């Protein structure tokens, strides 16, 4: 991504740029974070003795006319058409545009508008990528052209293996973050064309085998959008009604499926690696590594993701020892990592979205001679936003974990069983704030 278009050396930058000089005291940041976590933990232990979240059974139904408009075939067809048109525009820019991210909006469309823009879009509107996904639309069109019956259902005799769960999405997310953070020239039109063509071909072939439901968990961006949409105030009850809800209810309804921990670990680990990769020590390590830059960076990204996953698995094992066995302790509290991942995403990519997003749109509309957009926040306000996002994400994670704990375990063990989770939250908080403030 290009934070300073005149300088080609910044083409790989994707973080917030000046994060190493944020004008905020590390002491106050860490003290505030620890205070917020401990106070919330103690308050929940004293005042929250029974589960209050009801998953997809909750929500205030919106007026029927709004639901009819949202579910109308015309609305859905329009959204699918917009998604397909946007994908074709990106493809044309990659094929015909200059191989320079300063003059071609395609890299910004992929790395900023899609990857980062899906965060606020999913939080406000729900799992929007399901309707915009051009690959799902292409699959439907191809199924109709080939006259295959009922393209929205898996093929008879070819059900999607339940053990896969969200593992395909986790692998896809890792591939995208590798392209973004590790690949030698991620903004090159050739690199993007090869990567997008490979991904689209694999997705369409797998959807041809398993049916349209493949995209629910097999498409990395649909799974990414759906996971973030768990915290949206808009959702659907189990009866299909469109509702306004407490975001915690949507988070509580997160399915405990194989690959969920891996998916969240990729989001957390890759974002942490993005912050760490700007440090002079890591840049020097990459430059002097006998393996070469790309293999060393790949190992660094894998290590960051593995560290996040290992810490969570150790926490789950400790919870089992303290509170007693549970049929699925590994995934039982994985939903509590989603607000943490959201806090990391906001902290690291808010500035990128508000600065490079408008610039990308301006280039796509042919008005790239407009003044360079600037961040609406000054350095102090940006630093405060980043710290607040990280700390708030962890506090929300504590709340979600506590509610699940009092539901699963006896009262005498529910609070004690959260001590490993609290230690995990503190560890993640220290790591997240260190990446921002060090």
PDB file of N, CA and C in Angstrom, residues 204-284:
ATOM      1  N   UNK A 204     -14.189 -21.665  -7.392  1.00  0.00           N
ATOM      2  CA  UNK A 204     -15.253 -22.075  -8.315  1.00  0.00           C
ATOM      3  C   UNK A 204     -15.236 -23.591  -8.543  1.00  0.00           C
ATOM      4  N   UNK A 205     -14.063 -24.194  -8.594  1.00  0.00           N
ATOM      5  CA  UNK A 205     -13.994 -25.646  -8.761  1.00  0.00           C
ATOM      6  C   UNK A 205     -14.556 -26.365  -7.526  1.00  0.00           C
ATOM      7  N   UNK A 206     -14.223 -25.871  -6.357  1.00  0.00           N
ATOM      8  CA  UNK A 206     -14.728 -26.496  -5.132  1.00  0.00           C
ATOM      9  C   UNK A 206     -16.229 -26.272  -4.985  1.00  0.00           C
ATOM     10  N   UNK A 207     -16.708 -25.093  -5.384  1.00  0.00           N
ATOM     11  CA  UNK A 207     -18.149 -24.848  -5.349  1.00  0.00           C
ATOM     12  C   UNK A 207     -18.870 -25.735  -6.371  1.00  0.00           C
ATOM     13  N   UNK A 208     -18.219 -26.010  -7.507  1.00  0.00           N
ATOM     14  CA  UNK A 208     -18.820 -26.912  -8.493  1.00  0.00           C
ATOM     15  C   UNK A 208     -18.963 -28.316  -7.934  1.00  0.00           C
ATOM     16  N   UNK A 209     -18.065 -28.698  -7.037  1.00  0.00           N
ATOM     17  CA  UNK A 209     -18.139 -30.039  -6.453  1.00  0.00           C
ATOM     18  C   UNK A 209     -19.121 -30.108  -5.287  1.00  0.00           C
ATOM     19  N   UNK A 210     -19.075 -29.091  -4.408  1.00  0.00           N
ATOM     20  CA  UNK A 210     -19.854 -29.160  -3.173  1.00  0.00           C
ATOM     21  C   UNK A 210     -21.103 -28.283  -3.180  1.00  0.00           C
ATOM     22  N   UNK A 211     -21.290 -27.461  -4.190  1.00  0.00           N
ATOM     23  CA  UNK A 211     -22.457 -26.596  -4.226  1.00  0.00           C
ATOM     24  C   UNK A 211     -22.176 -25.237  -3.616  1.00  0.00           C
ATOM     25  N   UNK A 212     -23.169 -24.375  -3.670  1.00  0.00           N
ATOM     26  CA  UNK A 212     -22.990 -22.991  -3.239  1.00  0.00           C
ATOM     27  C   UNK A 212     -22.683 -22.853  -1.765  1.00  0.00           C
ATOM     28  N   UNK A 213     -23.094 -23.831  -0.970  1.00  0.00           N
ATOM     29  CA  UNK A 213     -22.813 -23.746   0.462  1.00  0.00           C
ATOM     30  C   UNK A 213     -21.314 -23.791   0.756  1.00  0.00           C
ATOM     31  N   UNK A 214     -20.511 -24.161  -0.234  1.00  0.00           N
ATOM     32  CA  UNK A 214     -19.073 -24.139  -0.033  1.00  0.00           C
ATOM     33  C   UNK A 214     -18.592 -22.753   0.395  1.00  0.00           C
ATOM     34  N   UNK A 215     -19.177 -21.702  -0.166  1.00  0.00           N
ATOM     35  CA  UNK A 215     -18.695 -20.348   0.096  1.00  0.00           C
ATOM     36  C   UNK A 215     -18.911 -19.928   1.547  1.00  0.00           C
ATOM     37  N   UNK A 216     -19.862 -20.530   2.240  1.00  0.00           N
ATOM     38  CA  UNK A 216     -20.146 -20.118   3.621  1.00  0.00           C
ATOM     39  C   UNK A 216     -18.903 -20.216   4.495  1.00  0.00           C
ATOM     40  N   UNK A 217     -18.178 -21.312   4.372  1.00  0.00           N
ATOM     41  CA  UNK A 217     -16.986 -21.517   5.193  1.00  0.00           C
ATOM     42  C   UNK A 217     -15.726 -21.669   4.362  1.00  0.00           C
ATOM     43  N   UNK A 218     -15.877 -21.919   3.062  1.00  0.00           N
ATOM     44  CA  UNK A 218     -14.698 -22.119   2.232  1.00  0.00           C
ATOM     45  C   UNK A 218     -14.113 -20.835   1.683  1.00  0.00           C
ATOM     46  N   UNK A 219     -14.938 -19.803   1.527  1.00  0.00           N
ATOM     47  CA  UNK A 219     -14.444 -18.522   1.030  1.00  0.00           C
ATOM     48  C   UNK A 219     -13.913 -17.706   2.203  1.00  0.00           C
ATOM     49  N   UNK A 220     -12.652 -17.316   2.124  1.00  0.00           N
ATOM     50  CA  UNK A 220     -12.017 -16.631   3.253  1.00  0.00           C
ATOM     51  C   UNK A 220     -12.714 -15.331   3.595  1.00  0.00           C
ATOM     52  N   UNK A 221     -13.145 -14.576   2.589  1.00  0.00           N
ATOM     53  CA  UNK A 221     -13.721 -13.261   2.849  1.00  0.00           C
ATOM     54  C   UNK A 221     -15.156 -13.367   3.368  1.00  0.00           C
ATOM     55  N   UNK A 222     -15.895 -14.386   2.942  1.00  0.00           N
ATOM     56  CA  UNK A 222     -17.230 -14.587   3.515  1.00  0.00           C
ATOM     57  C   UNK A 222     -17.127 -14.977   4.981  1.00  0.00           C
ATOM     58  N   UNK A 223     -16.205 -15.875   5.299  1.00  0.00           N
ATOM     59  CA  UNK A 223     -16.034 -16.273   6.698  1.00  0.00           C
ATOM     60  C   UNK A 223     -15.546 -15.101   7.541  1.00  0.00           C
ATOM     61  N   UNK A 224     -14.655 -14.307   6.989  1.00  0.00           N
ATOM     62  CA  UNK A 224     -14.124 -13.118   7.669  1.00  0.00           C
ATOM     63  C   UNK A 224     -15.245 -12.119   7.949  1.00  0.00           C
ATOM     64  N   UNK A 225     -16.058 -11.837   6.942  1.00  0.00           N
ATOM     65  CA  UNK A 225     -17.173 -10.903   7.106  1.00  0.00           C
ATOM     66  C   UNK A 225     -18.206 -11.437   8.088  1.00  0.00           C
ATOM     67  N   UNK A 226     -18.525 -12.733   7.984  1.00  0.00           N
ATOM     68  CA  UNK A 226     -19.526 -13.326   8.873  1.00  0.00           C
ATOM     69  C   UNK A 226     -19.061 -13.322  10.327  1.00  0.00           C
ATOM     70  N   UNK A 227     -17.776 -13.536  10.537  1.00  0.00           N
ATOM     71  CA  UNK A 227     -17.249 -13.560  11.901  1.00  0.00           C
ATOM     72  C   UNK A 227     -17.331 -12.170  12.529  1.00  0.00           C
ATOM     73  N   UNK A 228     -16.933 -11.143  11.787  1.00  0.00           N
ATOM     74  CA  UNK A 228     -17.027  -9.780  12.310  1.00  0.00           C
ATOM     75  C   UNK A 228     -18.478  -9.358  12.492  1.00  0.00           C
ATOM     76  N   UNK A 229     -19.370  -9.861  11.612  1.00  0.00           N
ATOM     77  CA  UNK A 229     -20.790  -9.498  11.688  1.00  0.00           C
ATOM     78  C   UNK A 229     -21.457 -10.057  12.940  1.00  0.00           C
ATOM     79  N   UNK A 230     -20.805 -10.975  13.630  1.00  0.00           N
ATOM     80  CA  UNK A 230     -21.354 -11.454  14.901  1.00  0.00           C
ATOM     81  C   UNK A 230     -21.494 -10.328  15.911  1.00  0.00           C
ATOM     82  N   UNK A 231     -20.728  -9.255  15.726  1.00  0.00           N
ATOM     83  CA  UNK A 231     -20.792  -8.105  16.630  1.00  0.00           C
ATOM     84  C   UNK A 231     -21.631  -6.975  16.059  1.00  0.00           C
ATOM     85  N   UNK A 232     -22.390  -7.248  15.010  1.00  0.00           N
ATOM     86  CA  UNK A 232     -23.239  -6.221  14.412  1.00  0.00           C
ATOM     87  C   UNK A 232     -24.556  -6.112  15.182  1.00  0.00           C
ATOM     88  N   UNK A 233     -25.091  -4.895  15.322  1.00  0.00           N
ATOM     89  CA  UNK A 233     -26.414  -4.753  15.945  1.00  0.00           C
ATOM     90  C   UNK A 233     -27.537  -5.267  15.058  1.00  0.00           C
ATOM     91  N   UNK A 234     -27.250  -5.502  13.779  1.00  0.00           N
ATOM     92  CA  UNK A 234     -28.227  -6.101  12.870  1.00  0.00           C
ATOM     93  C   UNK A 234     -27.960  -7.589  12.755  1.00  0.00           C
ATOM     94  N   UNK A 235     -29.006  -8.372  12.822  1.00  0.00           N
ATOM     95  CA  UNK A 235     -28.830  -9.814  12.704  1.00  0.00           C
ATOM     96  C   UNK A 235     -30.142 -10.496  12.400  1.00  0.00           C
ATOM     97  N   UNK A 236     -30.086 -11.803  12.372  1.00  0.00           N
ATOM     98  CA  UNK A 236     -31.294 -12.606  12.140  1.00  0.00           C
ATOM     99  C   UNK A 236     -31.484 -13.585  13.282  1.00  0.00           C
ATOM    100  N   UNK A 237     -32.721 -13.648  13.727  1.00  0.00           N
ATOM    101  CA  UNK A 237     -33.054 -14.648  14.740  1.00  0.00           C
ATOM    102  C   UNK A 237     -33.095 -16.020  14.093  1.00  0.00           C
ATOM    103  N   UNK A 238     -33.233 -17.018  14.941  1.00  0.00           N
ATOM    104  CA  UNK A 238     -33.321 -18.384  14.432  1.00  0.00           C
ATOM    105  C   UNK A 238     -34.561 -18.610  13.585  1.00  0.00           C
ATOM    106  N   UNK A 239     -35.587 -17.750  13.734  1.00  0.00           N
ATOM    107  CA  UNK A 239     -36.788 -17.878  12.912  1.00  0.00           C
ATOM    108  C   UNK A 239     -36.678 -17.115  11.599  1.00  0.00           C
ATOM    109  N   UNK A 240     -35.504 -16.519  11.330  1.00  0.00           N
ATOM    110  CA  UNK A 240     -35.291 -15.818  10.077  1.00  0.00           C
ATOM    111  C   UNK A 240     -35.622 -14.345  10.096  1.00  0.00           C
ATOM    112  N   UNK A 241     -36.185 -13.827  11.189  1.00  0.00           N
ATOM    113  CA  UNK A 241     -36.546 -12.412  11.256  1.00  0.00           C
ATOM    114  C   UNK A 241     -35.298 -11.537  11.361  1.00  0.00           C
ATOM    115  N   UNK A 242     -35.333 -10.412  10.657  1.00  0.00           N
ATOM    116  CA  UNK A 242     -34.287  -9.412  10.748  1.00  0.00           C
ATOM    117  C   UNK A 242     -34.511  -8.605  12.023  1.00  0.00           C
ATOM    118  N   UNK A 243     -33.484  -8.492  12.873  1.00  0.00           N
ATOM    119  CA  UNK A 243     -33.678  -7.914  14.204  1.00  0.00           C
ATOM    120  C   UNK A 243     -32.554  -6.938  14.538  1.00  0.00           C
ATOM    121  N   UNK A 244     -32.865  -6.050  15.475  1.00  0.00           N
ATOM    122  CA  UNK A 244     -31.856  -5.278  16.189  1.00  0.00           C
ATOM    123  C   UNK A 244     -31.540  -6.024  17.471  1.00  0.00           C
ATOM    124  N   UNK A 245     -30.265  -6.158  17.785  1.00  0.00           N
ATOM    125  CA  UNK A 245     -29.903  -6.997  18.922  1.00  0.00           C
ATOM    126  C   UNK A 245     -28.688  -6.424  19.643  1.00  0.00           C
ATOM    127  N   UNK A 246     -28.523  -6.857  20.858  1.00  0.00           N
ATOM    128  CA  UNK A 246     -27.279  -6.618  21.579  1.00  0.00           C
ATOM    129  C   UNK A 246     -26.181  -7.413  20.872  1.00  0.00           C
ATOM    130  N   UNK A 247     -25.084  -6.767  20.447  1.00  0.00           N
ATOM    131  CA  UNK A 247     -24.043  -7.507  19.728  1.00  0.00           C
ATOM    132  C   UNK A 247     -23.520  -8.725  20.464  1.00  0.00           C
ATOM    133  N   UNK A 248     -23.599  -8.716  21.808  1.00  0.00           N
ATOM    134  CA  UNK A 248     -23.146  -9.883  22.557  1.00  0.00           C
ATOM    135  C   UNK A 248     -23.989 -11.117  22.246  1.00  0.00           C
ATOM    136  N   UNK A 249     -25.269 -10.925  21.946  1.00  0.00           N
ATOM    137  CA  UNK A 249     -26.107 -12.065  21.589  1.00  0.00           C
ATOM    138  C   UNK A 249     -25.638 -12.685  20.275  1.00  0.00           C
ATOM    139  N   UNK A 250     -25.311 -11.824  19.300  1.00  0.00           N
ATOM    140  CA  UNK A 250     -24.791 -12.349  18.045  1.00  0.00           C
ATOM    141  C   UNK A 250     -23.463 -13.053  18.239  1.00  0.00           C
ATOM    142  N   UNK A 251     -22.602 -12.497  19.083  1.00  0.00           N
ATOM    143  CA  UNK A 251     -21.321 -13.129  19.360  1.00  0.00           C
ATOM    144  C   UNK A 251     -21.515 -14.482  20.027  1.00  0.00           C
ATOM    145  N   UNK A 252     -22.483 -14.563  20.928  1.00  0.00           N
ATOM    146  CA  UNK A 252     -22.750 -15.814  21.639  1.00  0.00           C
ATOM    147  C   UNK A 252     -23.238 -16.908  20.681  1.00  0.00           C
ATOM    148  N   UNK A 253     -23.829 -16.507  19.543  1.00  0.00           N
ATOM    149  CA  UNK A 253     -24.344 -17.474  18.575  1.00  0.00           C
ATOM    150  C   UNK A 253     -23.273 -17.984  17.613  1.00  0.00           C
ATOM    151  N   UNK A 254     -22.020 -17.570  17.794  1.00  0.00           N
ATOM    152  CA  UNK A 254     -20.948 -18.041  16.918  1.00  0.00           C
ATOM    153  C   UNK A 254     -20.852 -19.552  16.975  1.00  0.00           C
ATOM    154  N   UNK A 255     -20.983 -20.252  15.847  1.00  0.00           N
ATOM    155  CA  UNK A 255     -20.939 -21.723  15.874  1.00  0.00           C
ATOM    156  C   UNK A 255     -19.576 -22.231  16.330  1.00  0.00           C
ATOM    157  N   UNK A 256     -19.581 -23.231  17.196  1.00  0.00           N
ATOM    158  CA  UNK A 256     -18.337 -23.859  17.651  1.00  0.00           C
ATOM    159  C   UNK A 256     -17.957 -24.937  16.645  1.00  0.00           C
ATOM    160  N   UNK A 257     -17.239 -24.546  15.622  1.00  0.00           N
ATOM    161  CA  UNK A 257     -16.942 -25.450  14.530  1.00  0.00           C
ATOM    162  C   UNK A 257     -15.442 -25.680  14.424  1.00  0.00           C
ATOM    163  N   UNK A 258     -15.028 -26.803  13.825  1.00  0.00           N
ATOM    164  CA  UNK A 258     -13.589 -26.988  13.575  1.00  0.00           C
ATOM    165  C   UNK A 258     -13.045 -25.843  12.737  1.00  0.00           C
ATOM    166  N   UNK A 259     -11.869 -25.392  13.083  1.00  0.00           N
ATOM    167  CA  UNK A 259     -11.242 -24.311  12.344  1.00  0.00           C
ATOM    168  C   UNK A 259     -11.542 -22.925  12.862  1.00  0.00           C
ATOM    169  N   UNK A 260     -12.472 -22.792  13.820  1.00  0.00           N
ATOM    170  CA  UNK A 260     -12.789 -21.466  14.350  1.00  0.00           C
ATOM    171  C   UNK A 260     -11.580 -20.854  15.047  1.00  0.00           C
ATOM    172  N   UNK A 261     -10.907 -21.642  15.881  1.00  0.00           N
ATOM    173  CA  UNK A 261      -9.728 -21.140  16.580  1.00  0.00           C
ATOM    174  C   UNK A 261      -8.650 -20.747  15.574  1.00  0.00           C
ATOM    175  N   UNK A 262      -8.478 -21.559  14.535  1.00  0.00           N
ATOM    176  CA  UNK A 262      -7.467 -21.252  13.520  1.00  0.00           C
ATOM    177  C   UNK A 262      -7.799 -19.959  12.790  1.00  0.00           C
ATOM    178  N   UNK A 263      -9.074 -19.765  12.467  1.00  0.00           N
ATOM    179  CA  UNK A 263      -9.475 -18.556  11.740  1.00  0.00           C
ATOM    180  C   UNK A 263      -9.198 -17.301  12.565  1.00  0.00           C
ATOM    181  N   UNK A 264      -9.598 -17.317  13.842  1.00  0.00           N
ATOM    182  CA  UNK A 264      -9.374 -16.144  14.694  1.00  0.00           C
ATOM    183  C   UNK A 264      -7.880 -15.948  14.950  1.00  0.00           C
ATOM    184  N   UNK A 265      -7.146 -17.055  15.067  1.00  0.00           N
ATOM    185  CA  UNK A 265      -5.702 -16.951  15.301  1.00  0.00           C
ATOM    186  C   UNK A 265      -4.997 -16.321  14.108  1.00  0.00           C
ATOM    187  N   UNK A 266      -5.456 -16.624  12.895  1.00  0.00           N
ATOM    188  CA  UNK A 266      -4.869 -15.993  11.708  1.00  0.00           C
ATOM    189  C   UNK A 266      -5.128 -14.492  11.733  1.00  0.00           C
ATOM    190  N   UNK A 267      -6.355 -14.089  12.084  1.00  0.00           N
ATOM    191  CA  UNK A 267      -6.662 -12.658  12.148  1.00  0.00           C
ATOM    192  C   UNK A 267      -5.801 -11.952  13.189  1.00  0.00           C
ATOM    193  N   UNK A 268      -5.720 -12.540  14.387  1.00  0.00           N
ATOM    194  CA  UNK A 268      -4.940 -11.916  15.448  1.00  0.00           C
ATOM    195  C   UNK A 268      -3.444 -11.953  15.144  1.00  0.00           C
ATOM    196  N   UNK A 269      -2.963 -13.129  14.744  1.00  0.00           N
ATOM    197  CA  UNK A 269      -1.529 -13.289  14.521  1.00  0.00           C
ATOM    198  C   UNK A 269      -1.011 -12.470  13.367  1.00  0.00           C
ATOM    199  N   UNK A 270      -1.773 -12.408  12.275  1.00  0.00           N
ATOM    200  CA  UNK A 270      -1.317 -11.638  11.119  1.00  0.00           C
ATOM    201  C   UNK A 270      -1.313 -10.143  11.426  1.00  0.00           C
ATOM    202  N   UNK A 271      -2.310  -9.669  12.178  1.00  0.00           N
ATOM    203  CA  UNK A 271      -2.340  -8.254  12.544  1.00  0.00           C
ATOM    204  C   UNK A 271      -1.177  -7.914  13.471  1.00  0.00           C
ATOM    205  N   UNK A 272      -0.882  -8.825  14.410  1.00  0.00           N
ATOM    206  CA  UNK A 272       0.265  -8.607  15.294  1.00  0.00           C
ATOM    207  C   UNK A 272       1.567  -8.598  14.488  1.00  0.00           C
ATOM    208  N   UNK A 273       1.685  -9.506  13.527  1.00  0.00           N
ATOM    209  CA  UNK A 273       2.892  -9.525  12.711  1.00  0.00           C
ATOM    210  C   UNK A 273       3.019  -8.247  11.887  1.00  0.00           C
ATOM    211  N   UNK A 274       1.904  -7.740  11.398  1.00  0.00           N
ATOM    212  CA  UNK A 274       1.932  -6.496  10.632  1.00  0.00           C
ATOM    213  C   UNK A 274       2.507  -5.366  11.466  1.00  0.00           C
ATOM    214  N   UNK A 275       2.108  -5.300  12.750  1.00  0.00           N
ATOM    215  CA  UNK A 275       2.651  -4.266  13.612  1.00  0.00           C
ATOM    216  C   UNK A 275       4.131  -4.484  13.918  1.00  0.00           C
ATOM    217  N   UNK A 276       4.508  -5.756  14.146  1.00  0.00           N
ATOM    218  CA  UNK A 276       5.901  -6.055  14.498  1.00  0.00           C
ATOM    219  C   UNK A 276       6.836  -5.916  13.303  1.00  0.00           C
ATOM    220  N   UNK A 277       6.324  -6.141  12.094  1.00  0.00           N
ATOM    221  CA  UNK A 277       7.185  -6.149  10.916  1.00  0.00           C
ATOM    222  C   UNK A 277       7.772  -4.781  10.606  1.00  0.00           C
ATOM    223  N   UNK A 278       7.217  -3.714  11.190  1.00  0.00           N
ATOM    224  CA  UNK A 278       7.756  -2.373  10.971  1.00  0.00           C
ATOM    225  C   UNK A 278       8.925  -2.049  11.892  1.00  0.00           C
ATOM    226  N   UNK A 279       9.190  -2.903  12.871  1.00  0.00           N
ATOM    227  CA  UNK A 279      10.240  -2.579  13.836  1.00  0.00           C
ATOM    228  C   UNK A 279      11.617  -2.705  13.192  1.00  0.00           C
ATOM    229  N   UNK A 280      12.546  -1.821  13.527  1.00  0.00           N
ATOM    230  CA  UNK A 280      13.891  -1.885  12.944  1.00  0.00           C
ATOM    231  C   UNK A 280      14.591  -3.217  13.189  1.00  0.00           C
ATOM    232  N   UNK A 281      14.375  -3.810  14.373  1.00  0.00           N
ATOM    233  CA  UNK A 281      15.044  -5.081  14.670  1.00  0.00           C
ATOM    234  C   UNK A 281      14.587  -6.192  13.727  1.00  0.00           C
ATOM    235  N   UNK A 282      13.275  -6.235  13.416  1.00  0.00           N
ATOM    236  CA  UNK A 282      12.788  -7.276  12.521  1.00  0.00           C
ATOM    237  C   UNK A 282      13.225  -7.008  11.080  1.00  0.00           C
ATOM    238  N   UNK A 283      13.202  -5.754  10.673  1.00  0.00           N
ATOM    239  CA  UNK A 283      13.671  -5.421   9.329  1.00  0.00           C
ATOM    240  C   UNK A 283      15.136  -5.812   9.167  1.00  0.00           C
ATOM    241  N   UNK A 284      15.947  -5.548  10.186  1.00  0.00           N
ATOM    242  CA  UNK A 284      17.358  -5.925  10.135  1.00  0.00           C
ATOM    243  C   UNK A 284      17.512  -7.444  10.100  1.00  0.00           C
TER     244      UNK A 284
END
